[in-house]
Coordinates of C-alpha atoms and ligand atoms in Angstrom, one line a residue:
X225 CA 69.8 69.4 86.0
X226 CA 69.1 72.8 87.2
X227 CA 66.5 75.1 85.4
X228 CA 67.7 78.1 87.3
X229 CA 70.9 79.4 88.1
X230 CA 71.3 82.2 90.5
X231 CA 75.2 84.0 89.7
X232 CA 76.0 85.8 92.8
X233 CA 78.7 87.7 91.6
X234 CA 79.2 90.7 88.8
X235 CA 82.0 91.7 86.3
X236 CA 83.8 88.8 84.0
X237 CA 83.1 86.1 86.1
X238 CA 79.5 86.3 86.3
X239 CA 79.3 86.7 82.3
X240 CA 81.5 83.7 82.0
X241 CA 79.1 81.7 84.3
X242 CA 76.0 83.3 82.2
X243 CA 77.8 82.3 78.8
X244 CA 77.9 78.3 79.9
X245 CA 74.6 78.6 81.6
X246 CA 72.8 79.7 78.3
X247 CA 74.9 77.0 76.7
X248 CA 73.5 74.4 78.7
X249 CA 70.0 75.8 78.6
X250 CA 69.7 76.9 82.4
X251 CA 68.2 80.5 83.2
X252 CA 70.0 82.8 84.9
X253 CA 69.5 85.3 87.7
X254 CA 72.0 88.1 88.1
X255 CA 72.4 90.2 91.1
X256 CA 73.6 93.7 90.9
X257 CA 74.3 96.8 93.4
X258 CA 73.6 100.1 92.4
X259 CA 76.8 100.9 91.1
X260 CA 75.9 97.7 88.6
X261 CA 72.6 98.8 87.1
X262 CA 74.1 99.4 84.0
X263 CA 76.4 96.6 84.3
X264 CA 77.1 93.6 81.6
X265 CA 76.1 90.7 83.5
X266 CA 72.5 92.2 84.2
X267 CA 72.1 92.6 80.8
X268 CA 72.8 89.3 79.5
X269 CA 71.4 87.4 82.8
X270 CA 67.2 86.4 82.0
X271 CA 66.4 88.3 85.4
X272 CA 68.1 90.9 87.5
X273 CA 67.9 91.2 91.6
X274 CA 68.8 94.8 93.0
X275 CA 71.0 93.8 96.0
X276 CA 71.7 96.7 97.7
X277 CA 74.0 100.2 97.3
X278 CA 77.2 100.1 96.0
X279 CA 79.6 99.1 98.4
X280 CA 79.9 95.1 98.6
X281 CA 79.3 94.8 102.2
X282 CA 76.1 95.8 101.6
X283 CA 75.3 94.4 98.9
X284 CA 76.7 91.3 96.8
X285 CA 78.6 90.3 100.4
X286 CA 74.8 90.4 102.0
X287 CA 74.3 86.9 102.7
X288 CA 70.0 87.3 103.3
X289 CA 69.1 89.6 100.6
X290 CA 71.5 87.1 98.0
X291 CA 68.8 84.2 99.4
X292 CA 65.9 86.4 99.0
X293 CA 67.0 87.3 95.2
X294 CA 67.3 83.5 95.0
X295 CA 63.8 82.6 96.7
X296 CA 61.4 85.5 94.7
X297 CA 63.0 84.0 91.4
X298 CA 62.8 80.3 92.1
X299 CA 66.6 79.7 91.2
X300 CA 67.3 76.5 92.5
X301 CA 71.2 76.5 93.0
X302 CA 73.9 79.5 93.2
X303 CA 77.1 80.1 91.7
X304 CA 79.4 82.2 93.7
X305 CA 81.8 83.0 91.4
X306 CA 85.2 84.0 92.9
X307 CA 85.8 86.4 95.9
X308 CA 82.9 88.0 97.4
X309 CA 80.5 85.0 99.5
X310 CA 82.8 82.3 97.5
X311 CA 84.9 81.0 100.5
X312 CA 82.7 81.9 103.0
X313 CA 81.5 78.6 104.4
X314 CA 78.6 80.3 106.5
X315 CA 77.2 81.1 103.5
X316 CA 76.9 77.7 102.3
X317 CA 75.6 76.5 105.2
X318 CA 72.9 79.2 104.7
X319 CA 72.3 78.3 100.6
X320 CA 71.2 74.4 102.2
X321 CA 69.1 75.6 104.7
X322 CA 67.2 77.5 102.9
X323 CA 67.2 74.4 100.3
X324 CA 69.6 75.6 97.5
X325 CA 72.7 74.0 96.2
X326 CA 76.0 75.7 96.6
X327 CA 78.1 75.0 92.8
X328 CA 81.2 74.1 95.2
X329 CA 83.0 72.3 97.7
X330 CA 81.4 71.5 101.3
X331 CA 81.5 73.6 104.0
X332 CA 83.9 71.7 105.9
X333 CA 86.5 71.5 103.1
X334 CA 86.2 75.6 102.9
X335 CA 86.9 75.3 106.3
X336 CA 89.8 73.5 106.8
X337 CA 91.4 74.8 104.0
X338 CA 91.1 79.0 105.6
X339 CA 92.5 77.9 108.4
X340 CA 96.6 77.8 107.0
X341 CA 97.5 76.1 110.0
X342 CA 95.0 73.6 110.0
X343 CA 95.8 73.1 106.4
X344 CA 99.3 72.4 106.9
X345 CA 98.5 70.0 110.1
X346 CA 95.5 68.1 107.5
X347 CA 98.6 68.3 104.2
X348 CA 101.4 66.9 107.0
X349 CA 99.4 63.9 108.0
X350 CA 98.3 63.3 103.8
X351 CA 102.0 62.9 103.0
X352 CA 101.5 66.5 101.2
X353 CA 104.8 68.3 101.5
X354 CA 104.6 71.5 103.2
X355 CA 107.3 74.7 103.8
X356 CA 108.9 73.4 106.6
X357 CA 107.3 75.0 110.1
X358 CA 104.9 75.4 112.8
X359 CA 102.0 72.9 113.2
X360 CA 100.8 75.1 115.2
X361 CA 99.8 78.9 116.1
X362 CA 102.2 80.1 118.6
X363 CA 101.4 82.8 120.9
X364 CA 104.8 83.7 122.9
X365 CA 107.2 85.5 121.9
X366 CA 110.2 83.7 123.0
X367 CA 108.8 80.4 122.3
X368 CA 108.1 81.5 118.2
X369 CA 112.0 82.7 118.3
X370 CA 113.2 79.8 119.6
X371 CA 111.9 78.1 117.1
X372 CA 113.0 80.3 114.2
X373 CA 116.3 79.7 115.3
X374 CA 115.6 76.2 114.9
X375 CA 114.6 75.9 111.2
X376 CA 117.4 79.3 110.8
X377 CA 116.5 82.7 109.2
X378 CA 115.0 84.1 107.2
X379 CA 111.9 83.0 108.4
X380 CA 108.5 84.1 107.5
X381 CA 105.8 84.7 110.3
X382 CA 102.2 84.1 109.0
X383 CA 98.8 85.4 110.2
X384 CA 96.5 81.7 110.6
X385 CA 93.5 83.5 109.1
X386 CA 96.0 85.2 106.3
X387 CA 96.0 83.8 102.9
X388 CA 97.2 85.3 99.1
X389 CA 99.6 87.4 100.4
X390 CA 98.1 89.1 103.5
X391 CA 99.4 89.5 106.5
X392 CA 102.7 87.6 105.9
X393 CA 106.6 89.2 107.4
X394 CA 109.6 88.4 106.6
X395 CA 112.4 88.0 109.6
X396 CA 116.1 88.2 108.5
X397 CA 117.7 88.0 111.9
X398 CA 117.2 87.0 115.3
X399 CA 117.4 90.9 116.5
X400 CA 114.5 91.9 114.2
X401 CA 112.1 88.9 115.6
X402 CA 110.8 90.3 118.8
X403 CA 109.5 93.4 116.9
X404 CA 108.5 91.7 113.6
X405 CA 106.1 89.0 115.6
X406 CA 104.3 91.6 118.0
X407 CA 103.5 94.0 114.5
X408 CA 102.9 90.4 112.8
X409 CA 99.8 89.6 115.8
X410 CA 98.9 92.9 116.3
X411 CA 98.1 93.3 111.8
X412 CA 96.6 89.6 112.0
X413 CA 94.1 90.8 114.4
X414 CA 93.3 94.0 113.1
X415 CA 93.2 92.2 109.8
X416 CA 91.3 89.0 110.3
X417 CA 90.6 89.5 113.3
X418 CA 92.5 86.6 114.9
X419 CA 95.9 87.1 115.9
X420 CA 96.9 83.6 115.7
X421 CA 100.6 84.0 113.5
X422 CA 103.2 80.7 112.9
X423 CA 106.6 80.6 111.5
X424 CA 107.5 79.5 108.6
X425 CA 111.2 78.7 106.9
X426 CA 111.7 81.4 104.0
X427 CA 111.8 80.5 100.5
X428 CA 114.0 82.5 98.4
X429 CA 113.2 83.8 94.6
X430 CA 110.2 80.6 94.6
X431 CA 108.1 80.4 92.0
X432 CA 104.1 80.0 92.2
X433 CA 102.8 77.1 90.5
X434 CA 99.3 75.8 91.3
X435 CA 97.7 73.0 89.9
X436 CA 93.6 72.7 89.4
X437 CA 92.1 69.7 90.3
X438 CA 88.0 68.7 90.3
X439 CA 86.3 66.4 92.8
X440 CA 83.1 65.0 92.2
X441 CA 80.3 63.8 94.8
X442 CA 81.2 59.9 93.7
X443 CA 84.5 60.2 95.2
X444 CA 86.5 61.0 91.9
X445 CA 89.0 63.5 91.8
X446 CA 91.4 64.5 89.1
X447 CA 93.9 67.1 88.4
X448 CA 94.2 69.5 85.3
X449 CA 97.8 70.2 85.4
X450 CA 99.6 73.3 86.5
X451 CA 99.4 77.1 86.3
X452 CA 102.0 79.0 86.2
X453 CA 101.8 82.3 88.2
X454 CA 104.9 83.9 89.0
X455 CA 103.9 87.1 87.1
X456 CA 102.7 89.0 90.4
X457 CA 102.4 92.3 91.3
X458 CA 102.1 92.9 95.1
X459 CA 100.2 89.3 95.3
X460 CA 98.2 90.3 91.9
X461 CA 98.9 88.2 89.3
X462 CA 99.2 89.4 86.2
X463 CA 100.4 86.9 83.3
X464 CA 99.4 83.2 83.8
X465 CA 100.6 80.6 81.8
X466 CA 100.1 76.3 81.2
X467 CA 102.5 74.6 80.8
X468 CA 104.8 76.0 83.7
X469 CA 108.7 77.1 82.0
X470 CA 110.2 74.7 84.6
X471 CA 108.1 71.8 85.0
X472 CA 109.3 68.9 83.2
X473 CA 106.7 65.5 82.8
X474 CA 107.7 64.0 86.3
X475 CA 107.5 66.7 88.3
X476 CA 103.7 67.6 86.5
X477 CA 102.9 63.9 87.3
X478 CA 104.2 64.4 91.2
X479 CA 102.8 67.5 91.7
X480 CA 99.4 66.6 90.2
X481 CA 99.2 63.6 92.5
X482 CA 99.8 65.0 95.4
X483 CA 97.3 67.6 94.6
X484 CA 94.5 65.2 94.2
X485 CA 95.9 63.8 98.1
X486 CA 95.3 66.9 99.3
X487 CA 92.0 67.4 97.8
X488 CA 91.3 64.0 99.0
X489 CA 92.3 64.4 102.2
X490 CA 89.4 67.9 103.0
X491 CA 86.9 65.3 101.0
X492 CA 86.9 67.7 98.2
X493 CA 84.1 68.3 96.0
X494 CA 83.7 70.5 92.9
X495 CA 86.3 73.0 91.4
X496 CA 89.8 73.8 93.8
X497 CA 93.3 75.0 93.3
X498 CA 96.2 73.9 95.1
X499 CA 99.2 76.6 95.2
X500 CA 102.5 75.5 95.4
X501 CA 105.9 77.3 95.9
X502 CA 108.5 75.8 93.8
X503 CA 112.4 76.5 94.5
X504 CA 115.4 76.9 92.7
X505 CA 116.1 73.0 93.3
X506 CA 112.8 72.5 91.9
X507 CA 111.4 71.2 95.7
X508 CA 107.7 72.2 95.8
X509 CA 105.9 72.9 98.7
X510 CA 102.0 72.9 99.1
X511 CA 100.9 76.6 100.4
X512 CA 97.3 76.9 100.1
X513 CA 94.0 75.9 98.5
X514 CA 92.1 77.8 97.1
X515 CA 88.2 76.3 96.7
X516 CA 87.1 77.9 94.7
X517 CA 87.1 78.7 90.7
X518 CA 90.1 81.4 89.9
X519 CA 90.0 84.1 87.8
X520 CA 92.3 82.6 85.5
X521 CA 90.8 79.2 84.9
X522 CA 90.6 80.1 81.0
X523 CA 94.4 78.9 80.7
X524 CA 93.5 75.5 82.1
X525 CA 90.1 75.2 79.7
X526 CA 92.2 76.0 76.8
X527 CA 94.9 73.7 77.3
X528 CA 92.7 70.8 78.2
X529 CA 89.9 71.5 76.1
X530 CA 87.3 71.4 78.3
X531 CA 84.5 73.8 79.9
X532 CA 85.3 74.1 83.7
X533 CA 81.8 75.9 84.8
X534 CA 80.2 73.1 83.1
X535 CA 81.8 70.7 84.8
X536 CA 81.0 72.5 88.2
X537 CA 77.1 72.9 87.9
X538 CA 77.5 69.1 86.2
X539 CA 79.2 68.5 89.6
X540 CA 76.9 70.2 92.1
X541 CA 74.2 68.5 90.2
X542 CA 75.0 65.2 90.9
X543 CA 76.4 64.2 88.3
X544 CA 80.1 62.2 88.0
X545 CA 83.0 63.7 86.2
X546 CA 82.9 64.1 82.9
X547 CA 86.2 62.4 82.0
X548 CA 89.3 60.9 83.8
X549 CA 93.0 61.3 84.4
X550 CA 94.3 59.1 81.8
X551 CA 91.5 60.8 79.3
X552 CA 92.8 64.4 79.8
X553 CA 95.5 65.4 77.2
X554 CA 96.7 68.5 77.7
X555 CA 97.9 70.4 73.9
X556 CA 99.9 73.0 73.2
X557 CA 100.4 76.0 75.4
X558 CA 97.9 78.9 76.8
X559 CA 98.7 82.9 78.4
X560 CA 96.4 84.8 80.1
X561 CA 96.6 88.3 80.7
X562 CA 94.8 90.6 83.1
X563 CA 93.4 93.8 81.6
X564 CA 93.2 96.5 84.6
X565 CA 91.6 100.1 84.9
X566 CA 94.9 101.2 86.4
X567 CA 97.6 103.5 85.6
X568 CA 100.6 102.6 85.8
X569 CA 102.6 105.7 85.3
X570 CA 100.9 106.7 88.7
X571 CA 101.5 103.6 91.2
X572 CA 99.2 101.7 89.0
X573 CA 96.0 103.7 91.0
X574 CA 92.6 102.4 89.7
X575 CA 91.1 104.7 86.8
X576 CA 87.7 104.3 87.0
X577 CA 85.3 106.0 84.2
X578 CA 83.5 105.8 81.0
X579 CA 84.8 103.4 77.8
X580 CA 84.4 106.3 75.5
X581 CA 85.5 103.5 72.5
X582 CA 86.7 100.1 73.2
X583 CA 88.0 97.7 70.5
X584 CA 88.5 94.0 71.3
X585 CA 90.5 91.7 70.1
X586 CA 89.5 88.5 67.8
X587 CA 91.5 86.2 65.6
X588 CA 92.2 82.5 65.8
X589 CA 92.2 81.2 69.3
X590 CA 92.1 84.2 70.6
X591 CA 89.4 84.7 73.9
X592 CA 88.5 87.8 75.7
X593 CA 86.3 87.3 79.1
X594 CA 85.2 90.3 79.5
X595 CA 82.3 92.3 81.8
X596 CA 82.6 95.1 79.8
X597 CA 81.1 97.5 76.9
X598 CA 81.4 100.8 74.9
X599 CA 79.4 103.7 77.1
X600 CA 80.0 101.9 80.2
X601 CA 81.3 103.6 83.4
X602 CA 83.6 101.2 85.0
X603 CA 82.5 102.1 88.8
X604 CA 85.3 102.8 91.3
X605 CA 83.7 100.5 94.0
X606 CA 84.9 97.2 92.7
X607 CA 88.4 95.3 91.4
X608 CA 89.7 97.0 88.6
X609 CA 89.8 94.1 86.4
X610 CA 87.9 94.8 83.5
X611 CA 88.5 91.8 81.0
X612 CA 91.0 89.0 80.5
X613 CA 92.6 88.3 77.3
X614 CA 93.4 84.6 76.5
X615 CA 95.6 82.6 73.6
X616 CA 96.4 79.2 73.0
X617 CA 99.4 78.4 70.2
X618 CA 100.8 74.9 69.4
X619 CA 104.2 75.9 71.4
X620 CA 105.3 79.0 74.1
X621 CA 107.0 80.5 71.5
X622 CA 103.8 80.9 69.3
X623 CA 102.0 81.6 72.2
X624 CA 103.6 84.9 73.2
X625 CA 103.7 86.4 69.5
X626 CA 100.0 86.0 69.5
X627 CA 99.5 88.0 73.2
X628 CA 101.6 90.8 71.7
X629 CA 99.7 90.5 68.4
X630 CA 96.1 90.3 70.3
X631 CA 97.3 93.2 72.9
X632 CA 98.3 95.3 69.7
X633 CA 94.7 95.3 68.9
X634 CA 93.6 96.1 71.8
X635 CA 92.3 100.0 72.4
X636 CA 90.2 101.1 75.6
X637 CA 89.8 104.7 75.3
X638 CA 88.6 107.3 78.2
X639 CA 90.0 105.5 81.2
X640 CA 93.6 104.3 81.5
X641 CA 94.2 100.9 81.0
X642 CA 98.1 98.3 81.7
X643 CA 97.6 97.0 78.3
X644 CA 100.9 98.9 77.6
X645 CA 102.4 97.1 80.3
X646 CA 101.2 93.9 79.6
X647 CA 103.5 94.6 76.2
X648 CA 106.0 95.3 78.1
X649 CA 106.6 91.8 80.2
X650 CA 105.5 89.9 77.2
X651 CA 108.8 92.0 75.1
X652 CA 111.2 91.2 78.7
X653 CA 113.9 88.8 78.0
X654 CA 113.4 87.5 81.2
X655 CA 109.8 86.6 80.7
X656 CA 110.6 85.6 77.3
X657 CA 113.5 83.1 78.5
X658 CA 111.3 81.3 80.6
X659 CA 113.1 81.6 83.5
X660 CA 111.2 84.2 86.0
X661 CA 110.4 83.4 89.2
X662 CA 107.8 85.7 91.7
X663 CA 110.3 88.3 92.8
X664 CA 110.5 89.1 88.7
X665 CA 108.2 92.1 88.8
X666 CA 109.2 93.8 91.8
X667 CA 113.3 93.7 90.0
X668 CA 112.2 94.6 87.0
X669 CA 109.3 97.0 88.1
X670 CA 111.0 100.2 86.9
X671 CA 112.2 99.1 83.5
X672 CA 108.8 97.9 82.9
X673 CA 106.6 100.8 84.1
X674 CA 108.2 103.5 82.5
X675 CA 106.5 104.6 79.4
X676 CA 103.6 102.1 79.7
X677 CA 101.9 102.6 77.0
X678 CA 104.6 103.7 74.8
X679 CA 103.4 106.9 74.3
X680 CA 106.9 108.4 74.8
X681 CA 108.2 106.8 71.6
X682 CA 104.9 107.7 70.0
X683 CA 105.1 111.8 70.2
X684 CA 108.6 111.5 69.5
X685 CA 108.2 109.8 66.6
X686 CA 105.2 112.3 65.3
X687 CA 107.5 115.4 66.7
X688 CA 110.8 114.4 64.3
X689 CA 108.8 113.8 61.5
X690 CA 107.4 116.9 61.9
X691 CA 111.0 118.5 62.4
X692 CA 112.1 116.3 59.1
X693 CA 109.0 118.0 57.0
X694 CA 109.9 121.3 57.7
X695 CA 113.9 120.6 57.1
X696 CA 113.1 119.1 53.5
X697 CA 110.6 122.1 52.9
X698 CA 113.0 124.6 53.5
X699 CA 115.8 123.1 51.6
X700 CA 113.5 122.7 49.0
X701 CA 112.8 126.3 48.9
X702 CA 116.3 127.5 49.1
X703 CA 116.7 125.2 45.5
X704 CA 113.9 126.6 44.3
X705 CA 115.2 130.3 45.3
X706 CA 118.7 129.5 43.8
X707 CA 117.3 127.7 40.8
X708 CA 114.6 130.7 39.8
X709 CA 116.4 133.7 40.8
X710 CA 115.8 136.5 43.6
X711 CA 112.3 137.0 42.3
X712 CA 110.8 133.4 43.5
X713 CA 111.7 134.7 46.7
X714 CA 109.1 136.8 47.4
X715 CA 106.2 134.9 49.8
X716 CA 104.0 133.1 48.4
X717 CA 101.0 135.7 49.4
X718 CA 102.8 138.1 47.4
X719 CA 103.7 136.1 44.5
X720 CA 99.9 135.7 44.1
X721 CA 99.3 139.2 45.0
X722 CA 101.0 140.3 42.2
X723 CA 99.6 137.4 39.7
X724 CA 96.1 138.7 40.7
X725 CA 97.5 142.0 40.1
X726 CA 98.4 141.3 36.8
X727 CA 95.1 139.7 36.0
X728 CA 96.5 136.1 35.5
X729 CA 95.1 134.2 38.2
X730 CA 95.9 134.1 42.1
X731 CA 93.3 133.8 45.2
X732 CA 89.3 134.8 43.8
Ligands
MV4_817 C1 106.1 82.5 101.1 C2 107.2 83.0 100.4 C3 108.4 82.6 100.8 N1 108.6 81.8 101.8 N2 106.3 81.6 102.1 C4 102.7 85.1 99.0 C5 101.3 84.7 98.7 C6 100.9 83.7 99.7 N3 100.1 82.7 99.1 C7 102.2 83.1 100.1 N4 103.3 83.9 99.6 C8 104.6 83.7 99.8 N5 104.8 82.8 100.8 C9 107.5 81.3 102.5 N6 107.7 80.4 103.5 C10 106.9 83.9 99.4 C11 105.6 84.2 99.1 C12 105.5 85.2 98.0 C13 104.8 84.9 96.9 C14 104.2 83.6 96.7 C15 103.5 83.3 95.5 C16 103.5 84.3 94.5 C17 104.0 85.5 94.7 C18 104.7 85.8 95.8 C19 105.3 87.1 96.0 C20 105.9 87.4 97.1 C21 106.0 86.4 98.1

């Protein structure tokens, strides 16, 4: 086993890899920026490596000076968290030569799986159903319409090098094509730099459901069941939950096998997602893999039971699988919710700042990943992610009551946080029936943004209280008025004036 790891990454994710490293009795070596001196993961990490200023590209994206924190150390392997150098396979091609092992999948599979037209071409020949379209990139024009016409619109047009979200259009008509595809290669290129775009049919109102599965280096791969993620804002997800609303025990079992084909078939090793569009007829389509470990991995470990880090520096180690398919029995049901630095009264814009007070949540199985603390500045160059708050229950229903009850609980002050719109979806009826799909936040976006934080209902509630008080007081002087004659109607200064006048008491 490793003695040292090196956790080239910050925030949540690089506390959750510190927490199972400490666990398992590995040291750890954090790297920071400048804007991460202060940061959480430096101060739980053993040792800290100064990477560079704040912004990424110069730092915690800087392939040599992430080696040279791991070579003055002596950490022996590297965990890149998500993001950042995690899917980048020249980096892992750098960790071996420079003798370090990369906790995740091979070069190769990183690879094939970027590329989303190579990935469809590798899913096609597994017998891994894709969205029905190109095979390949197509450059012309005419050639990319014909073919649109072929499958019929809507279509979607797709930059190659694209992925989560980015550089993807929409085309309802022939007429609009021409226009569409030219913008479509001219944003892949200034994007990715690659201007390779295909055509795909267009799914309407699908829902995202990916499944994780683990590989090891002895040629066993399993699957952990699904994630649902149809809770998106603008490709942001922001409620996950297991087990997916709509998937009942055959389609799981389907759409975990062919998973684990896919997987297979990029000779997968080590932690990986596959996403999945699911339609209204309950067709699912393999979309992308992601290889990496995601950001909200916590629902999978608490419906399963197990530690997924573990598993993936047990992997990279060597070492087989810790358990197999049949031994996995997923329980009860688990919600994550993302806890942003964002306002969103304001177009949900970061809010960066100092946690004048925080208080966290606790309770039965209850879990907050979180990267940070009470006096810390959250810095404006990063995500603004700032912790994840995580439930299990026996049953959905159960399950929801405790995010509400946990979110209640929860009280950032000094920078603006979603927590009141987290409250908000959880409270939707359409969340609550089950039955969303990923176009659910964009149609319900204005219901759920107004008031976020419920702050509205809050002064109201303070301001006719108020208004009551002063009603009953003054009704309650009239009484008195009527009940003690003309007299009692004097202030209340005076009264005492005259008391003190009189020798019998009043203000001293
Ligand atoms: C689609 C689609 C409809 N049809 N592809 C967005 C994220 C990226 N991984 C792929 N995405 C989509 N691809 C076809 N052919 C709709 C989406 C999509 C979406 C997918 C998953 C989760 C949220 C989404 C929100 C809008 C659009």
């Amino acid at each position: 086993m490793f003695r040292k790891i090196l956790v080239a990454n910050r925030g949540e994710i690089a506390v959750r890899v510190i927490r199972t490293c400490r666990e398992m009795g590995i040291r750890t070596v954090a790297v920071y920026s400048d804007a991460d001196r202060g940061a959480l993961h430096v101060r739980m990490a053993d040792e800290a490596v100064r990477v560079g200023p704040a912004p990424s590209s110069e730092s915690y994206l800087r392939i040599d000076r992430i080696l040279e924190a791991a070579r003055v150390t002596g950490a022996e392997a590297i965990h890149p968290g998500y993001g950042f150098l995690s899917e980048r396979a020249p980096f892992v091609e750098a960790c071996e030569a420079a003798g370090l092992a990369f906790i995740g999948p091979r070069p190769a599979a990183i690879s094939a799986m970027g590329d989303k037209t190579e990935a469809r071409r590798r899913m096609i020949e597994a017998g891994v159903p894709v969205v029905p379209g190109m095979e390949q990139p197509e450059a012309d024009g005419q050639k990319a319409k014909e073919f649109a016409r072929s499958i019929g619109f809507p279509v979607m047009i797709k930059a190659a090098a694209g992925g989560g979200g980015r550089g993807m259009r929409r085309v309802d008509s022939e007429e609009e094509f021409d226009a569409a595809f030219a913008a479509a290669q001219r944003e892949a290129l200034a994007g990715f730099g690659d201007d390779r775009v295909y055509v795909e049919k267009f799914l309407e109102k699908p829902r995202h459901v990916e499944i994780q599965i683990f590989a090891d280096q002895h040629g066993n791969c399993i699957h952990l069941f699904e994630r649902e993620c149809s809770v998106q804002r603008r490709h942001q997800k922001v409620i996950e939950e297991s087990p997916s609303p709509i998937l009942d025990e055959d389609l799981r079992r389907r759409m975990g096998e062919v998973a684990v084909r896919a997987a297979r078939a990029v000779d997968y090793v080590g932690a990986g997602t596959c996403e999945f569009l699911v339609d209204a007829n309950r067709n699912f389509y393999f979309l992308e893999m992601n290889t990496r470990l995601q950001v909200e991995h916590p629902v999978t470990e608490l419906r399963c039971g197990v530690d997924l880090v573990r598993w993936q520096i047990e992997v990279a180690s060597g070492l087989p699988l810790p358990m197999q398919q049949e031994d996995l029995v997923p329980k009860g049901h688990a919600i994550e919710a993302r806890i942003n630095a964002e306002d969103p009264a304001r177009n949900f814009m970061p809010s960066p700042g100092k946690i004048t007070y925080l208080r966290l949540p606790g309770g039965p199985n209850t879990r907050i990943d979180s990267g940070v603390y009470p006096g810390y500045t959250v810095p404006m160059a990063y995500d603004s992610m700032i912790a994840k708050l995580i439930v299990w229950a026996p049953d959905r229903v159960q399950a929801i009551a405790r995010m509400k009850r946990a979110l209640s609980e929860f009280v950032v002050k000094g920078i603006t946080t979603n927590i009141g719109y987290l409250k908000q979806i959880l409270a939707h009826p359409e969340f609550e029936s089950g039955d969303y799909d990923t176009t659910f936040l964009a149609r319900r976006g204005d219901e759920l943004r107004a008031d976020g934080n419920g702050e509205l209902a809050r002064v109201a509630l303070v301001a006719s209280a108020v208004y009551q008080f002063q009603i009953d007081k003054n009704r309650a002087r009239r009484l008195e008025m009527a009940a003690q004659g003309a007299s009692a109607a004097r202030s209340r200064w005076a009264e005492m004036g005259r008391l003190r006048a009189l020798g019998r008491g009043g203000v001293r």
